[in-house]
Amino acid sequence: MNQGTPLPSYSPSPIATGAEPPDAPHAPFNNDAECAVLGACMHDRTVIDTVRPVLGDDAFYRPAHETIWRALLAQRREDKPTDPIVLTELLQRQGDLQRVGGPVYLHQLANVLYGASSAEYHAEIIRQKADLRRLHASAVRTLQRAEEPGADPEAIRSEIEAEVRAERERTLASGQGRLNRFATDGWTFVQETGADTEPLWGTRGKTVWASGESLMIVGAPGVGKTTLAHQVIFARLGLQETVLEMPVAPSRRVLYLAMDRPKQIAKAMKRRVFDTDEKILREGLVVWEGPLPATLDKEPDLLADLAAAHQADTIVIDSLKDAVSTMVDDSLAVAFHNARNRALRGGVEILELHHQRKATADAPRGQRPALDQVYGSTWYVSGAGSVLFVAGKAGDPAVTLHHLKTPTGEIGPLDVTHDHVRGTTTVDPTKDPAVLLRTAPNGLTARDLATVLIGGGEPERADVEKARRHLSRLVDSGLATRADGIAGGAGGGQQTRFYASARHLASVG
């Protein structure tokens, strides 16, 4: 995995080219960050759109870097390439090529490969150094004024206050800093924030994992949470297309935080790995073994920093209890949620493995679980976008999946079977509403379907409504028809009944 190449050994001569301002020994700056940002922009011109709002005006310390940055902006405005060859031609025409160090320096900058995922963080460093330089210059001016003969303290104090006020107003007006960095206008928020993105796992109508929202897989030890999560990870890496017969979107790189028994996690993964997968796993999967440097409730930026450091767009937390100091403290749960949101805001997708309360681990198989059975503060599940609950006995290959919190639509309950030898999970077709309807010659009511899906007994109102939605979706897709019921009266009523359509029957006939 490329964490970045050494920074250029050659740089513009500060004497011959004026590459550094005269106050170089004193002014704060970070040359490595400046080189990294320029290199990332040369490789991917869209990075310019990300770092420009952070940098603002006159952020680069080296005049040569500022000149190269302005050339990059000019190319981006015209939607032209930003590679060093094109920049060499542009700077040559402008008469600036030798002043910035020539084509050799441009190519060396392009070799500083830290990637687009880190560019925003590097730009923030550059911005902070630029702010410090302005404060430093202001302090020097204040010192010079104070040393002048007959200096007036009140006049100097007023000038300092005016400068500080002007600097603050400039920062706020320019849209830089912590008060503006993540703000956007209402239209952009509605249209571009991600409400219309494709699911990471599932379909638009039945979404298990939505982009920009975390997925939490909950269950007792030994019910196959890890087995299921590994299949989703391998699908994200392109080693399979679906999980539980639902599509999974691809990922660039997955960072797996194997904090809970990494040896067992490795053994579980090995069931699904073949020699032909070596290249994909070496490039697309990074595994962190053991505890993190700090718990996420103590360092809310750690999750986002880990993703940036390893250039990952997906993080798997295995398991949640190992990522925080304690699970029962509401304030720490809120702190973890802040860490989760900071990573999500940076475009990182999050999958969390978690445990249920021990008191409910031996609940009857047919009993429907609830969110209050998830261990720890309620704020963990409140902040999750989707919660999938695996109900069953430890080591039992047959378990039931309940979708307790849904982004859109809903799945299940699904009876599934784990193949512990191969590390795969399959859906029991006898609980598929489409299959059940097709094999019911007299059709099904919503209550009939609900009774089958919950495994017998009297379904609750929520179970019936969920079954009704399943059947209604089959009608919308043309796989079923409906015969509306009759309201009850003295002679009783008749429930709405659903039948497999001729098209559905013919498709399997």
XYZ file of C-alpha atoms in Angstrom:
509
model
C 0.000 0.000 0.000
C 1.443 3.362 -1.017
C 1.497 5.670 1.996
C 3.400 8.352 0.079
C 6.778 8.703 -1.566
C 9.710 10.771 -0.277
C 9.385 14.501 -0.753
C 11.456 16.178 -3.468
C 15.155 16.454 -2.783
C 15.340 19.385 -5.174
C 13.582 22.693 -4.605
C 13.816 26.157 -6.151
C 16.857 28.149 -5.070
C 15.773 30.696 -2.435
C 18.527 33.089 -3.531
C 18.468 32.812 -7.321
C 14.717 32.505 -7.739
C 13.241 34.175 -4.694
C 11.448 30.909 -3.874
C 11.114 31.825 -0.195
C 10.094 35.122 1.403
C 12.851 36.991 3.263
C 11.347 36.103 6.690
C 11.861 32.344 6.084
C 13.756 31.635 9.344
C 10.833 32.904 11.453
C 7.556 32.431 9.595
C 5.636 29.186 10.281
C 5.043 26.961 7.257
C 4.900 23.276 6.284
C 6.699 22.571 3.038
C 5.734 18.868 3.059
C 2.019 19.708 3.212
C 2.355 22.223 0.372
C 4.143 19.661 -1.818
C 1.569 16.964 -0.993
C -1.413 19.146 -1.943
C 0.131 20.289 -5.219
C 1.079 16.711 -6.108
C -2.452 15.437 -5.393
C -3.951 18.202 -7.565
C -1.642 17.272 -10.433
C -2.824 13.660 -10.321
C -6.536 14.391 -9.869
C -7.854 17.807 -10.874
C -11.077 17.278 -8.899
C -8.957 17.501 -5.726
C -8.678 21.224 -6.491
C -12.408 21.575 -5.817
C -11.942 19.936 -2.417
C -8.949 21.916 -1.175
C -9.752 25.327 -2.670
C -12.407 26.248 -0.052
C -10.002 25.220 2.715
C -6.969 27.090 1.382
C -8.599 30.401 0.528
C -6.278 33.141 -0.752
C -2.495 33.434 -0.408
C -2.126 30.264 1.642
C 1.119 28.888 0.192
C 4.333 30.071 1.827
C 6.722 29.516 -1.066
C 6.066 31.962 -3.940
C 6.924 29.134 -6.330
C 4.177 26.975 -4.826
C 1.699 29.864 -4.984
C 2.525 30.325 -8.684
C 2.017 26.598 -9.363
C -1.267 26.693 -7.419
C -2.565 29.581 -9.523
C -1.639 27.657 -12.671
C -3.600 24.661 -11.349
C -6.607 26.904 -10.688
C -6.425 28.299 -14.221
C -6.393 24.788 -15.698
C -9.293 23.688 -13.497
C -11.420 26.694 -14.454
C -11.126 25.611 -18.085
C -11.543 21.914 -17.180
C -8.132 21.097 -18.628
C -5.572 18.510 -17.445
C -3.318 19.407 -14.509
C -0.422 16.980 -15.015
C 3.168 18.302 -14.876
C 3.609 18.147 -18.647
C 0.668 20.483 -19.255
C 1.720 22.750 -16.370
C 5.244 22.963 -17.790
C 3.864 24.330 -21.066
C 1.563 26.807 -19.294
C 4.267 28.141 -16.971
C 6.725 28.336 -19.887
C 4.277 30.582 -21.797
C 3.826 32.741 -18.696
C 7.575 33.077 -18.198
C 7.383 31.477 -14.752
C 8.785 28.008 -15.415
C 12.383 28.537 -14.288
C 11.287 30.706 -11.365
C 9.308 27.797 -9.882
C 12.152 25.298 -10.361
C 11.667 24.075 -13.909
C 10.049 20.886 -15.217
C 12.200 18.733 -12.910
C 10.599 20.238 -9.815
C 7.083 19.897 -11.253
C 7.648 16.196 -11.902
C 9.101 15.720 -8.427
C 5.986 17.325 -6.930
C 3.834 14.952 -8.962
C 5.702 12.008 -7.443
C 4.602 12.962 -3.919
C 1.709 10.484 -3.902
C -0.279 10.831 -0.696
C -3.633 10.573 -2.480
C -6.781 12.647 -2.668
C -8.121 11.309 0.648
C -5.362 13.116 2.587
C -5.311 16.333 0.544
C -8.016 18.076 2.574
C -6.126 17.437 5.816
C -2.892 18.710 4.272
C -4.722 21.807 3.002
C -5.951 22.490 6.529
C -2.337 22.425 7.739
C -1.363 24.936 5.027
C -4.293 27.173 5.968
C -3.384 27.123 9.656
C 0.232 27.999 8.901
C -0.898 30.917 6.717
C -3.109 32.199 9.538
C -0.194 31.913 11.955
C 2.036 33.844 9.552
C -0.441 36.732 9.462
C -0.613 36.736 13.248
C 3.189 36.600 13.380
C 3.479 39.576 11.016
C 0.946 41.494 13.092
C 2.937 40.777 16.257
C 6.154 41.987 14.613
C 4.439 45.228 13.578
C 3.141 45.692 17.108
C 6.611 45.175 18.561
C 8.104 47.702 16.109
C 5.469 50.292 16.964
C 6.010 49.725 20.687
C 9.757 50.397 20.286
C 9.257 53.709 18.457
C 10.113 56.898 20.426
C 7.023 58.398 22.046
C 4.837 55.337 21.345
C 1.251 55.678 22.607
C 0.014 52.458 24.334
C -3.647 53.315 23.793
C -3.098 53.952 20.095
C -1.187 50.691 19.709
C -3.895 48.784 21.605
C -6.582 50.243 19.328
C -4.578 49.272 16.261
C -4.164 45.704 17.557
C -7.894 45.389 18.223
C -8.691 46.731 14.764
C -6.290 44.265 13.117
C -7.693 41.300 15.047
C -11.253 42.339 14.198
C -10.378 42.761 10.512
C -8.664 39.346 10.421
C -11.660 37.659 12.008
C -14.085 39.338 9.612
C -11.864 38.398 6.664
C -11.835 34.749 7.717
C -15.590 34.618 8.225
C -16.346 36.444 4.978
C -14.016 34.204 2.970
C -15.864 31.068 4.051
C -12.784 29.533 5.669
C -12.397 28.012 9.105
C -14.457 25.776 11.326
C -17.636 27.889 11.131
C -17.945 27.543 7.353
C -16.024 24.477 6.278
C -18.969 22.083 6.268
C -21.766 24.555 5.541
C -23.565 24.482 2.183
C -26.554 26.173 0.626
C -30.004 24.573 0.853
C -30.300 23.603 -2.813
C -26.935 21.842 -2.863
C -27.794 20.063 0.382
C -31.080 18.732 -0.989
C -29.809 17.840 -4.448
C -26.250 16.634 -3.833
C -25.924 15.411 -0.242
C -26.711 11.833 -1.190
C -30.437 11.304 -0.788
C -30.571 9.744 -4.262
C -27.456 7.561 -4.083
C -27.534 3.826 -4.709
C -27.440 1.596 -1.596
C -24.204 -0.036 -0.519
C -26.114 -3.251 0.150
C -29.623 -3.961 -1.080
C -31.911 -2.111 -3.442
C -33.614 1.275 -3.345
C -36.824 -0.390 -2.188
C -35.158 -2.711 0.326
C -31.956 -1.151 1.636
C -29.795 -2.915 4.207
C -26.880 -0.447 4.148
C -27.327 3.093 2.842
C -24.467 5.295 1.661
C -23.529 7.880 4.272
C -25.165 5.922 7.109
C -23.593 3.272 9.317
C -24.776 -0.346 9.358
C -24.776 -2.176 12.715
C -24.959 -5.980 12.769
C -26.041 -7.159 16.228
C -26.286 -10.599 17.782
C -25.069 -12.949 20.490
C -21.616 -14.561 20.180
C -21.516 -17.435 17.702
C -24.607 -16.574 15.612
C -22.625 -15.607 12.500
C -22.276 -11.815 12.671
C -18.670 -12.034 11.511
C -19.518 -14.582 8.814
C -22.146 -12.238 7.399
C -19.926 -9.156 7.678
C -17.047 -10.884 5.881
C -19.291 -11.704 2.939
C -20.298 -8.041 2.687
C -16.623 -7.007 2.826
C -15.598 -9.474 0.128
C -18.490 -8.263 -2.015
C -17.306 -4.670 -1.507
C -13.901 -5.838 -2.756
C -15.449 -7.435 -5.853
C -14.940 -11.071 -4.863
C -18.703 -11.699 -5.101
C -21.645 -9.686 -6.375
C -24.439 -10.317 -3.875
C -25.008 -11.204 -0.234
C -28.330 -12.789 0.744
C -29.329 -12.393 -2.916
C -29.014 -8.593 -2.677
C -26.433 -6.521 -4.593
C -23.422 -4.939 -2.863
C -21.703 -1.798 -4.177
C -17.905 -1.871 -4.725
C -15.352 -0.195 -2.462
C -11.895 1.227 -3.183
C -10.235 -0.017 0.017
C -11.579 -1.499 3.252
C -9.949 -0.903 6.638
C -10.876 -3.716 9.028
C -10.395 -2.887 12.727
C -9.840 -6.396 14.106
C -9.827 -5.382 17.767
C -11.713 -8.385 19.136
C -9.789 -11.696 18.781
C -7.943 -10.993 15.495
C -6.718 -14.610 15.248
C -10.299 -15.885 15.084
C -11.185 -13.172 12.566
C -8.292 -14.330 10.365
C -9.456 -17.948 10.582
C -12.998 -16.918 9.666
C -11.779 -14.956 6.649
C -9.545 -17.760 5.449
C -12.597 -19.955 4.763
C -13.552 -17.573 1.984
C -10.088 -16.773 0.558
C -8.427 -18.422 -2.464
C -4.959 -18.031 -3.994
C -6.468 -16.041 -6.856
C -7.639 -13.398 -4.348
C -4.125 -12.395 -3.236
C -3.775 -9.253 -5.369
C -7.218 -7.928 -4.413
C -6.685 -8.533 -0.694
C -3.198 -7.006 -0.688
C -4.402 -3.829 -2.413
C -7.993 -3.544 -1.212
C -8.006 -4.752 2.404
C -6.059 -3.316 5.345
C -6.394 -5.002 8.758
C -5.622 -3.278 12.060
C -4.875 -5.908 14.719
C -5.706 -5.313 18.375
C -6.626 -2.157 20.333
C -6.615 1.296 18.764
C -4.164 3.983 19.966
C -7.107 5.552 21.829
C -10.812 4.900 22.211
C -13.072 6.752 19.798
C -14.936 8.533 22.587
C -11.604 10.072 23.672
C -10.408 10.989 20.162
C -13.416 11.751 17.916
C -11.163 12.427 14.900
C -9.356 9.078 15.128
C -11.779 7.162 12.887
C -11.555 9.734 10.091
C -7.771 9.953 10.542
C -7.406 6.169 10.258
C -9.386 6.180 7.009
C -7.246 8.990 5.607
C -3.979 7.362 6.706
C -4.869 4.094 4.969
C -6.762 5.662 2.028
C -9.858 3.626 2.927
C -13.416 4.476 1.960
C -14.906 1.731 4.173
C -14.203 0.930 7.838
C -15.344 -2.203 9.681
C -15.409 -1.945 13.487
C -15.083 -5.413 15.049
C -16.361 -4.969 17.577
C -18.024 -1.842 18.925
C -17.322 -2.606 22.586
C -13.570 -2.479 21.875
C -13.756 0.963 20.271
C -15.136 2.871 23.290
C -14.296 3.102 26.986
C -17.660 1.776 28.164
C -20.951 0.928 26.462
C -23.384 2.112 29.120
C -22.407 5.766 29.489
C -24.672 8.023 27.392
C -22.108 10.810 27.156
C -19.457 8.429 25.780
C -21.992 7.008 23.324
C -22.659 10.527 22.040
C -18.896 11.082 21.743
C -18.589 7.880 19.683
C -21.483 9.030 17.504
C -19.550 12.253 16.842
C -16.548 10.160 15.766
C -18.823 8.094 13.526
C -20.323 11.210 11.937
C -16.964 12.863 11.320
C -15.842 9.822 9.357
C -19.156 9.617 7.466
C -18.917 13.317 6.651
C -15.543 12.611 5.057
C -17.071 10.022 2.722
C -16.132 6.931 4.758
C -18.721 4.133 4.977
C -18.964 2.333 8.338
C -19.968 -1.220 9.272
C -20.147 -2.024 12.998
C -20.356 -5.417 14.711
C -22.017 -5.356 18.116
C -23.521 -7.585 20.813
C -26.988 -7.979 22.271
C -27.777 -7.853 25.974
C -26.858 -11.080 27.757
C -30.241 -11.279 29.468
C -31.944 -11.677 26.080
C -29.475 -14.124 24.530
C -31.646 -17.135 25.409
C -34.939 -15.663 24.159
C -37.227 -18.084 22.259
C -36.335 -18.438 18.585
C -39.662 -17.125 17.323
C -39.646 -14.062 19.577
C -39.214 -10.831 17.663
C -36.187 -8.848 18.936
C -36.326 -5.111 19.597
C -33.813 -2.272 19.623
C -33.734 -2.237 23.426
C -32.083 -5.675 23.278
C -28.935 -4.108 21.814
C -26.257 -3.812 24.494
C -25.250 -0.397 25.807
C -26.592 3.121 25.583
C -29.514 3.693 23.235
C -27.486 6.419 21.534
C -25.442 3.799 19.679
C -28.464 2.486 17.779
C -30.066 5.926 17.576
C -27.117 7.168 15.563
C -26.874 4.111 13.305
C -28.541 4.289 9.914
C -29.465 0.591 9.818
C -29.565 -2.147 12.471
C -29.576 -5.833 11.451
C -30.223 -8.267 14.307
C -29.077 -11.915 14.058
C -31.209 -14.129 16.311
C -30.280 -17.731 17.078
C -28.188 -20.054 19.223
C -24.389 -20.006 19.305
C -22.996 -22.312 16.635
C -26.429 -22.967 15.116
C -26.202 -22.865 11.289
C -29.859 -21.772 11.030
C -30.537 -18.234 12.312
C -33.046 -15.466 11.645
C -32.257 -11.927 10.485
C -34.479 -9.079 11.673
C -34.148 -5.594 10.245
C -34.844 -3.488 13.343
C -33.937 -0.112 11.838
C -34.306 0.529 8.128
C -33.053 3.350 5.859
C -35.672 2.613 3.162
C -38.020 -0.324 2.877
C -37.251 -3.371 4.956
C -35.987 -6.911 4.671
C -37.043 -10.017 6.538
C -37.458 -11.530 8.881
C -35.189 -13.848 6.884
C -34.400 -17.399 7.899
C -30.836 -17.992 6.750
C -28.341 -20.847 6.925
C -24.615 -20.420 7.579
C -22.191 -22.805 5.910
C -19.462 -22.741 8.562
C -17.035 -24.628 6.317
C -17.219 -22.280 3.338
C -18.130 -19.097 5.240
C -21.281 -18.437 3.191
C -24.880 -17.625 4.103
C -28.006 -18.492 2.097
C -31.650 -17.458 2.422
C -34.323 -20.038 3.186
C -36.636 -19.801 0.130
C -39.632 -20.936 2.183
C -39.711 -17.457 3.799
C -39.540 -15.515 0.528
C -42.890 -13.688 0.096
C -42.730 -14.160 -3.693
C -42.208 -17.919 -3.320
C -44.912 -18.227 -0.657
C -47.428 -16.391 -2.821
C -46.589 -18.457 -5.885
C -47.199 -21.700 -3.979
C -50.546 -20.542 -2.480
C -53.316 -21.477 -4.966
C -55.950 -19.603 -2.954
C -53.777 -16.550 -2.463
C -52.651 -14.944 0.786
C -53.897 -12.185 3.034
C -51.431 -9.926 4.801
C -52.209 -11.768 8.052
C -51.546 -15.138 6.403
C -48.125 -14.006 5.225
C -47.289 -12.398 8.581
C -48.069 -15.648 10.402
C -45.637 -17.572 8.191
C -42.883 -14.946 8.381
C -42.850 -14.799 12.193
C -42.808 -18.596 12.463
C -46.344 -19.179 13.703
C -48.465 -17.722 16.469
C -50.581 -14.600 16.415
C -48.884 -11.783 14.455
C -48.861 -8.289 15.873
C -50.241 -5.326 13.964
C -46.729 -4.240 12.923
C -46.066 -7.746 11.518
C -49.273 -7.594 9.460
C -48.438 -4.139 8.096
C -44.950 -5.293 7.138
C -46.403 -8.305 5.314
C -48.883 -6.006 3.554
C -46.000 -3.866 2.293
C -44.225 -6.992 1.008
C -47.332 -7.986 -0.945
C -47.938 -4.462 -2.224
C -44.404 -4.347 -3.637
C -45.082 -7.602 -5.475
C -48.199 -5.998 -6.971
C -46.207 -2.916 -8.010
C -43.595 -5.117 -9.711
C -46.275 -7.074 -11.617
C -45.703 -10.334 -9.754
C -49.031 -10.257 -7.915
C -52.607 -9.047 -8.164
C -54.914 -7.993 -5.384
C -58.587 -8.499 -4.695
C -59.777 -5.761 -2.362
C -61.628 -6.886 0.715
C -65.030 -5.894 2.038
C -65.520 -3.933 5.234
C -67.045 -5.849 8.125
C -70.638 -5.489 9.238
C -73.383 -7.637 10.663
C -72.402 -10.467 8.351
C -68.639 -9.995 8.798
C -66.095 -8.715 6.288
C -63.531 -10.128 3.930
C -59.789 -9.349 3.989
C -57.879 -8.150 0.945
C -56.317 -11.157 -0.735
C -53.247 -11.294 -2.972
C -52.618 -13.793 -5.790
C -49.595 -14.624 -7.905
C -49.955 -13.000 -11.309
C -49.976 -15.000 -14.542
C -46.586 -13.464 -15.335
C -45.161 -14.664 -12.010
C -46.500 -18.184 -12.515
C -45.260 -18.335 -16.100
C -41.768 -17.208 -15.102
C -41.282 -20.444 -13.140
C -43.655 -22.689 -15.003
